[in-house]
Amino acid sequence: MSDKQVVQSKAGMPKTYDPSEIEGRIFDTWYAGGYFSRDAGGYANPDLDPYTIVIPPPNVTGTLHMGHALNDTIQDTLIRKARMQGHPTRWIVGTDHAGIATQNKVEQKLAKEGKTRFDVGREGFIDECWKWRDEYGSTIIEQLKGMGCSCDYDNEQFTMADGYAKAIRRVFCDWYKSGLVYRGNRIINWCPRCTTALADDEVEHEDEAGHLWHIRYPLVEPVDGLEYIIVATTRPETMLGDTGVAVHPDDDRYKDLVGKMVVLPLVNKEIPVFADDYVDPSFGTGCVKVTPAHDPNDFEMGERHNLEKINIFTEDAHVNSNGGKYEGLERYEAREAVIADLEELGLLDHIEDHDHAVGHCYRCHSVIEPWLSDQWFVSMKPLAIPAIEAVRDGRVTFSPKRWENVYFQWMENIRDWCISRQLWWGHRIPVFYCDECGWMDALEEDVDTCPVCGAKVRQDEDVLDTWFSSQLWPFATFGWPDEGFEHREDFYPTQVLSTARDIIFLWVARMIMSSMHFCDGDVPFTDVIIHPTVLDKIGRRMSKSLGNGIDPLDLIKDYGADGMRFGLLLQVTGTQDMKFDEKKLEGSRNFATKIWNAARFVLGNLEGYVPGGPEALTDADKWILSRLAGLAKRLDEQKDGYDFAGSAHALYEFFWNELCDWYLEFSKGRLREEDTRLATQRNLIFVIDQALRMLHPMMPFITEEIWQKLPLQDKGPSIMVAQWPSFASLERFVDDEAERSVELVRQVIASVRSVRSRYQIGNKVGLEVMVKADEDACASLEAQRDLIAKMANVEHLTIAPSAEKPKASSAMITDDLEIFVVLEGLVDFEAERTRLSKERDKLLKEKEKLDRKLSNEGFLAKAAPEVIAKSREDLESAESSIARIENQISELG
């Protein structure tokens, strides 16, 4: 636009802001412009450091949930700001093949066709998984686009892609040959529904009400008249695999029994009594039945005391042939049968209630079975040592910092990782066996024949844990182990990882360990943001069973993508959990409307406008430009602490309160005056332009739509690649004196308006106002007398250090001022006292009723949590209203 060009319209802005009309169109424009690529369509500065984020890859089976919505908003906010600062940026996007989840989905699909995976065979089943992925796997990627996420969609990654598979085989073979990967017969977590092993951190423990069964184990020979000992167990069915009874070596009650034999009930087999420090003498009777094949602690005791390990369950948790007459029973059926038989034999001493934590599969939520099995493991301690040091010395930092202690606790007590899974969908373990000569090796390339004897070889049937492939995400997505990765200084390590606390161990720690091992000691990222878990309004996890789940796509329909994004960020306060409040989204939608209407007003008042820089002619001009600089400073400072809520609140306060409610009001009169119009227009356009840029990372759509309509000089193609307004670029506008001056004016005007509202005095009624302040404040207010009189409709304004409160007046006290508004002749004091007293009495009755309800133990025990929460909110509201009314009554005298 030339300096001579004149703008005289509202640039075609509809009266009402409708997100659905602009979001899809704007996203397509961004994508077509190439702004999601590393060079941002040619607008990135190659001399600046790169800024890279890898998205936590959502499951290929997944759809957007509230955790995704929050985390992806955080990441997009960061990458958009870095892009506007000129950094070459890349937000890597892709999906995880999700072994168990995808296999379950495809098996369900086959079941509807009357088939099982065994009917179609392994290769056919894998083909079905790929078909499922091709049909449904991009759903969540399209949903990310609907949120406005500026990912590098042209380079979408997938953990089953050929290049990624190459990286996985390299890692496995390297660790195998160095001895970090080994095969062992160990107790693992087994899911009988998914029929696969699970790592320790894939097990979710839930407190459940259970029982302790106290069972009599007869001694083979009585000891000092004692004929039996009593063991206490939460799982009586596993006694079929008992091979010993343990007591603590310092437990005087059982010292004479150590070395004796007892008869295992129902099995009629002699097993030893032995001493081990693991036993807790205070639990149960102090005698512990030991089942080495079905409990990890029992397994360790069995190793120390050379006990036999007897597996009594099949892979689907039915009793096998080692269970004698109970063979074929499902584990809980076996429990009932064992208890009944013990009771019949007089060996069930007693039963007591006992609450305990029970492990469940993180995918299907079936109860986990500790199971003795041959599996592949990774030895973790050697990998953990450098990864611990990387966090201790600050190469990797957590935000909030408290999560570092959680990381240390887990890493310093790390156990070996079971990485094999009994599935078909996933990366097949690259170990090959020759049954003729016994040759075995891990290879990066498939082989058909034995290199030793030439016989046909077979590959291991199991696949790798999904997290084994996910741990390579930060560097495998950049092409490791290909040669180009050696020149990684332009993109690695990445800058930020944002994720949830429940995968610190499953994913974050493993990425640090594997990256440091394979990338010459490089950490995969420097900053780890642990965002809060999104709970419902009363603090419960969102789930289908509770019926409290919220679909982010529904929120986008109701509030727009910007409304949902900004409303979520307002609630990220650094706490561990976030109680989601949809009212925040309503406020964000209203915020978008407020900005839209302000822009329409400004664009509708550009008669005679000629582009040019800002010019501060009044204190109000100086104030808004100084506040704009202050906003830039605050946003720059908050980056390091990732204070998203603080940044969002600062932006909200600037737009809603300072720009819309005050500066636009200060400007209206000056826009009507020919000699002040152009300077005012230029100031408004400058402030809106700069503020929209600061808001853009959080609310990308509305800021782009409005920015495109601003009559700017040397305007680029998109706000996405417009220069970020740093504090350094705006520091020249800082003016503390103007800020104090206008703040005093705001205090006076706001106080007068508050009195009008409280006593229902119309805006057209002129008021008499007296202001008491120190001499400096009085001088400042005197300079703004006309502005105060006009904006507050004050007919008589007295400003003096000696001002006194008149009779029949309202008093407002701020940090700097005492403001008195004369009410004589405007308010019927007696009638007002009567009205307020009635309102107060009504509220007092309501408060009394709510106090009784919330003091009732029966109500608190039986009422739904949301009902109790609502009653507490009502009580707080009533108390606040009572205090406000009593202040008004006191003011009336």
Coordinates of N, CA, C and O in Angstrom, one line a residue, residues 22-111:
I22 N -14.0 -19.3 8.5 CA -12.6 -18.8 8.2 C -11.5 -19.9 8.4 O -10.5 -19.9 7.7
E23 N -11.8 -20.8 9.4 CA -10.7 -21.7 9.8 C -10.1 -22.6 8.7 O -8.9 -22.7 8.5
G24 N -11.0 -23.3 8.0 CA -10.6 -24.2 6.9 C -9.9 -23.4 5.8 O -8.8 -23.9 5.3
R25 N -10.4 -22.3 5.4 CA -9.9 -21.5 4.4 C -8.4 -21.0 4.7 O -7.5 -21.1 3.9
I26 N -8.3 -20.5 6.0 CA -7.0 -20.0 6.4 C -6.0 -21.1 6.5 O -4.8 -20.9 6.0
F27 N -6.4 -22.3 7.0 CA -5.4 -23.4 7.1 C -4.9 -23.7 5.7 O -3.7 -24.0 5.5
D28 N -5.8 -23.8 4.7 CA -5.4 -24.2 3.4 C -4.4 -23.1 2.8 O -3.4 -23.5 2.1
T29 N -4.6 -21.9 3.2 CA -3.7 -20.8 2.7 C -2.3 -21.0 3.3 O -1.3 -20.9 2.6
W30 N -2.2 -21.3 4.6 CA -1.0 -21.5 5.3 C -0.2 -22.7 4.6 O 1.0 -22.6 4.3
Y31 N -1.0 -23.8 4.4 CA -0.3 -25.0 3.8 C 0.2 -24.7 2.4 O 1.3 -25.1 2.1
A32 N -0.6 -24.0 1.6 CA -0.2 -23.7 0.3 C 1.0 -22.8 0.2 O 1.8 -22.9 -0.7
G33 N 1.2 -22.0 1.2 CA 2.3 -21.0 1.3 C 3.6 -21.7 1.7 O 4.6 -21.0 1.7
G34 N 3.5 -22.9 2.2 CA 4.7 -23.6 2.6 C 5.3 -23.2 3.9 O 6.4 -23.4 4.3
Y35 N 4.4 -22.5 4.7 CA 4.9 -22.0 6.0 C 5.2 -23.0 7.1 O 5.8 -22.7 8.1
F36 N 4.7 -24.3 6.9 CA 4.9 -25.3 7.9 C 6.3 -26.0 7.7 O 6.7 -26.8 8.5
S37 N 7.0 -25.7 6.6 CA 8.3 -26.3 6.3 C 9.4 -25.6 7.1 O 9.2 -24.5 7.7
R38 N 10.6 -26.2 7.1 CA 11.7 -25.6 7.9 C 12.0 -24.2 7.5 O 12.4 -23.4 8.3
D39 N 11.9 -23.9 6.2 CA 12.3 -22.5 5.7 C 11.1 -21.6 5.7 O 11.2 -20.4 5.3
A40 N 9.9 -22.1 6.2 CA 8.7 -21.2 6.4 C 8.4 -20.5 5.1 O 8.1 -19.3 5.0
G41 N 8.5 -21.3 4.0 CA 8.1 -20.7 2.7 C 9.1 -19.7 2.2 O 8.8 -18.8 1.4
G42 N 10.4 -19.8 2.7 CA 11.4 -18.8 2.4 C 11.6 -17.6 3.3 O 12.4 -16.8 3.1
Y43 N 10.8 -17.6 4.4 CA 10.8 -16.4 5.3 C 11.7 -16.7 6.5 O 11.8 -15.8 7.4
A44 N 12.2 -17.9 6.7 CA 13.0 -18.2 7.9 C 14.4 -17.6 7.6 O 14.9 -17.4 6.5
N45 N 15.1 -17.2 8.7 CA 16.5 -16.7 8.7 C 17.4 -17.8 8.9 O 17.6 -18.3 10.0
P46 N 18.2 -18.3 7.9 CA 19.1 -19.4 8.0 C 20.2 -19.2 9.0 O 20.9 -20.1 9.4
D47 N 20.5 -17.9 9.3 CA 21.6 -17.6 10.2 C 21.2 -17.8 11.7 O 22.1 -17.8 12.6
L48 N 19.9 -18.0 12.0 CA 19.5 -18.2 13.3 C 19.5 -19.7 13.7 O 19.4 -20.5 12.8
D49 N 19.6 -20.0 15.0 CA 19.5 -21.4 15.4 C 18.2 -22.0 15.0 O 17.1 -21.4 15.1
P50 N 18.2 -23.3 14.7 CA 16.9 -23.9 14.3 C 16.1 -24.2 15.6 O 16.6 -24.2 16.7
Y51 N 14.8 -24.4 15.4 CA 13.9 -24.7 16.5 C 13.1 -25.8 16.1 O 12.3 -25.7 15.1
T52 N 13.2 -27.0 16.8 CA 12.6 -28.2 16.4 C 11.8 -28.8 17.5 O 12.3 -28.9 18.6
I53 N 10.6 -29.4 17.2 CA 9.8 -30.1 18.2 C 9.4 -31.4 17.5 O 9.1 -31.4 16.4
V54 N 9.5 -32.5 18.3 CA 8.9 -33.7 17.8 C 7.6 -34.0 18.6 O 7.5 -33.9 19.8
I55 N 6.5 -34.2 17.8 CA 5.2 -34.4 18.5 C 5.2 -35.8 19.1 O 5.8 -36.8 18.5
P56 N 4.7 -36.0 20.3 CA 4.5 -37.3 20.8 C 3.6 -38.0 19.9 O 2.4 -37.6 19.7
P57 N 4.1 -39.1 19.2 CA 3.3 -39.6 18.1 C 2.0 -40.3 18.6 O 2.1 -41.2 19.4
P58 N 0.8 -39.8 18.2 CA -0.4 -40.4 18.7 C -0.6 -41.8 18.0 O 0.0 -42.1 17.0
N59 N -1.3 -42.7 18.7 CA -1.5 -44.0 18.2 C -2.3 -43.9 16.8 O -3.2 -43.1 16.7
V60 N -1.9 -44.8 15.9 CA -2.6 -44.8 14.6 C -4.0 -45.1 14.8 O -4.9 -44.8 13.9
T61 N -4.4 -45.7 15.9 CA -5.8 -46.0 16.2 C -6.6 -44.9 16.8 O -7.8 -44.9 17.0
G62 N -5.8 -43.8 17.1 CA -6.4 -42.8 18.0 C -7.3 -41.7 17.3 O -7.2 -41.5 16.1
T63 N -8.0 -41.0 18.2 CA -8.7 -39.8 17.8 C -8.4 -38.8 18.9 O -7.9 -39.1 19.9
L64 N -8.6 -37.5 18.5 CA -8.2 -36.4 19.4 C -9.0 -36.5 20.7 O -10.2 -36.7 20.8
H65 N -8.2 -36.4 21.8 CA -8.8 -36.3 23.2 C -8.3 -35.1 23.8 O -7.5 -34.4 23.3
M66 N -8.8 -34.8 25.1 CA -8.4 -33.5 25.7 C -6.9 -33.4 26.0 O -6.4 -32.3 26.0
G67 N -6.3 -34.5 26.3 CA -4.8 -34.5 26.5 C -4.1 -34.1 25.3 O -3.2 -33.3 25.3
H68 N -4.5 -34.7 24.1 CA -3.9 -34.2 22.8 C -4.2 -32.7 22.6 O -3.3 -32.0 22.2
A69 N -5.4 -32.3 22.8 CA -5.8 -30.9 22.5 C -4.9 -30.0 23.3 O -4.4 -29.0 22.8
L70 N -4.7 -30.2 24.6 CA -3.9 -29.4 25.4 C -2.4 -29.4 24.9 O -1.8 -28.4 24.7
N71 N -1.9 -30.6 24.8 CA -0.5 -30.8 24.5 C -0.1 -30.2 23.1 O 0.9 -29.5 22.9
D72 N -1.0 -30.4 22.1 CA -0.7 -29.9 20.8 C -0.9 -28.4 20.7 O -0.2 -27.8 19.9
T73 N -1.8 -27.9 21.5 CA -1.9 -26.4 21.6 C -0.6 -25.8 22.2 O -0.1 -24.8 21.7
I74 N 0.0 -26.4 23.2 CA 1.2 -26.0 23.8 C 2.3 -26.0 22.8 O 3.1 -25.0 22.6
Q75 N 2.5 -27.1 22.1 CA 3.5 -27.2 21.1 C 3.4 -26.2 19.9 O 4.3 -25.6 19.5
D76 N 2.1 -26.1 19.5 CA 1.9 -25.1 18.3 C 2.2 -23.7 18.8 O 2.7 -22.9 18.0
T77 N 1.9 -23.4 20.0 CA 2.2 -22.0 20.5 C 3.7 -21.8 20.5 O 4.1 -20.7 20.1
L78 N 4.5 -22.8 20.9 CA 5.9 -22.6 20.9 C 6.5 -22.5 19.5 O 7.3 -21.7 19.2
I79 N 6.1 -23.4 18.6 CA 6.6 -23.4 17.2 C 6.2 -22.2 16.4 O 7.0 -21.7 15.7
R80 N 5.0 -21.7 16.6 CA 4.6 -20.5 15.9 C 5.4 -19.3 16.4 O 5.8 -18.4 15.6
K81 N 5.6 -19.2 17.7 CA 6.4 -18.0 18.1 C 7.8 -18.1 17.6 O 8.4 -17.1 17.1
A82 N 8.5 -19.3 17.6 CA 9.8 -19.4 17.1 C 9.9 -19.1 15.6 O 10.8 -18.5 15.1
R83 N 8.8 -19.5 14.9 CA 8.8 -19.2 13.4 C 8.7 -17.7 13.2 O 9.4 -17.2 12.3
M84 N 7.9 -17.0 14.0 CA 7.8 -15.5 13.9 C 9.1 -14.8 14.3 O 9.4 -13.7 13.8
Q85 N 9.9 -15.5 15.1 CA 11.2 -14.9 15.5 C 12.2 -15.1 14.4 O 13.3 -14.6 14.6
G86 N 11.9 -15.8 13.4 CA 12.8 -16.0 12.3 C 13.5 -17.3 12.3 O 14.3 -17.6 11.3
H87 N 13.4 -18.2 13.3 CA 14.1 -19.4 13.4 C 13.6 -20.4 12.3 O 12.4 -20.5 12.0
P88 N 14.6 -21.1 11.7 CA 14.1 -22.3 10.9 C 13.4 -23.3 11.8 O 14.0 -23.7 12.8
T89 N 12.2 -23.6 11.5 CA 11.4 -24.4 12.5 C 10.9 -25.7 11.8 O 10.7 -25.7 10.6
R90 N 10.8 -26.7 12.6 CA 10.1 -27.9 12.1 C 9.4 -28.6 13.2 O 10.1 -28.8 14.3
W91 N 8.2 -28.9 13.1 CA 7.4 -29.6 14.0 C 7.1 -31.0 13.4 O 6.2 -31.1 12.6
I92 N 7.9 -32.0 13.8 CA 7.8 -33.3 13.2 C 6.5 -34.0 13.7 O 6.2 -34.0 14.9
V93 N 5.7 -34.5 12.7 CA 4.4 -35.1 13.0 C 4.4 -36.5 12.5 O 5.1 -36.8 11.5
G94 N 3.7 -37.4 13.1 CA 3.6 -38.7 12.7 C 2.8 -39.6 13.7 O 2.2 -39.0 14.6
T95 N 2.7 -40.8 13.4 CA 1.9 -41.7 14.3 C 2.6 -42.9 14.6 O 3.6 -43.4 14.0
D96 N 2.2 -43.5 15.7 CA 2.8 -44.7 16.3 C 2.0 -45.9 15.8 O 0.7 -45.9 15.8
H97 N 2.6 -47.0 15.5 CA 1.9 -48.2 15.0 C 1.0 -48.9 16.1 O 0.1 -49.6 15.8
A98 N 1.3 -48.6 17.4 CA 0.5 -49.0 18.5 C 0.2 -50.5 18.4 O -1.0 -50.9 18.2
G99 N 1.2 -51.3 18.7 CA 1.0 -52.8 18.5 C -0.2 -53.4 19.1 O -1.0 -54.0 18.4
I100 N -0.4 -53.3 20.4 CA -1.5 -54.0 21.0 C -2.8 -53.4 20.6 O -3.8 -54.1 20.2
A101 N -2.9 -52.0 20.6 CA -4.2 -51.3 20.2 C -4.6 -51.7 18.8 O -5.8 -52.0 18.6
T102 N -3.7 -51.6 17.9 CA -4.0 -51.9 16.5 C -4.4 -53.3 16.3 O -5.4 -53.6 15.6
Q103 N -3.6 -54.2 16.9 CA -4.0 -55.6 16.7 C -5.3 -55.9 17.3 O -6.1 -56.7 16.7
N104 N -5.7 -55.3 18.4 CA -7.0 -55.5 19.0 C -8.1 -55.0 18.0 O -9.1 -55.7 17.8
K105 N -7.9 -53.8 17.4 CA -8.9 -53.3 16.5 C -9.1 -54.2 15.3 O -10.2 -54.5 14.9
V106 N -8.0 -54.7 14.7 CA -8.1 -55.6 13.5 C -8.7 -56.9 13.9 O -9.5 -57.5 13.2
E107 N -8.4 -57.4 15.1 CA -9.0 -58.7 15.5 C -10.5 -58.5 15.7 O -11.3 -59.4 15.4
Q108 N -10.9 -57.4 16.3 CA -12.3 -57.1 16.4 C -13.0 -57.0 15.0 O -14.1 -57.5 14.9
K109 N -12.4 -56.4 14.0 CA -12.9 -56.4 12.7 C -13.1 -57.8 12.1 O -14.1 -58.1 11.5
L110 N -12.0 -58.6 12.3 CA -12.1 -60.0 11.8 C -13.2 -60.8 12.5 O -13.9 -61.6 11.9
A111 N -13.4 -60.5 13.8 CA -14.4 -61.2 14.6 C -15.8 -61.0 14.0 O -16.6 -61.9 14.0

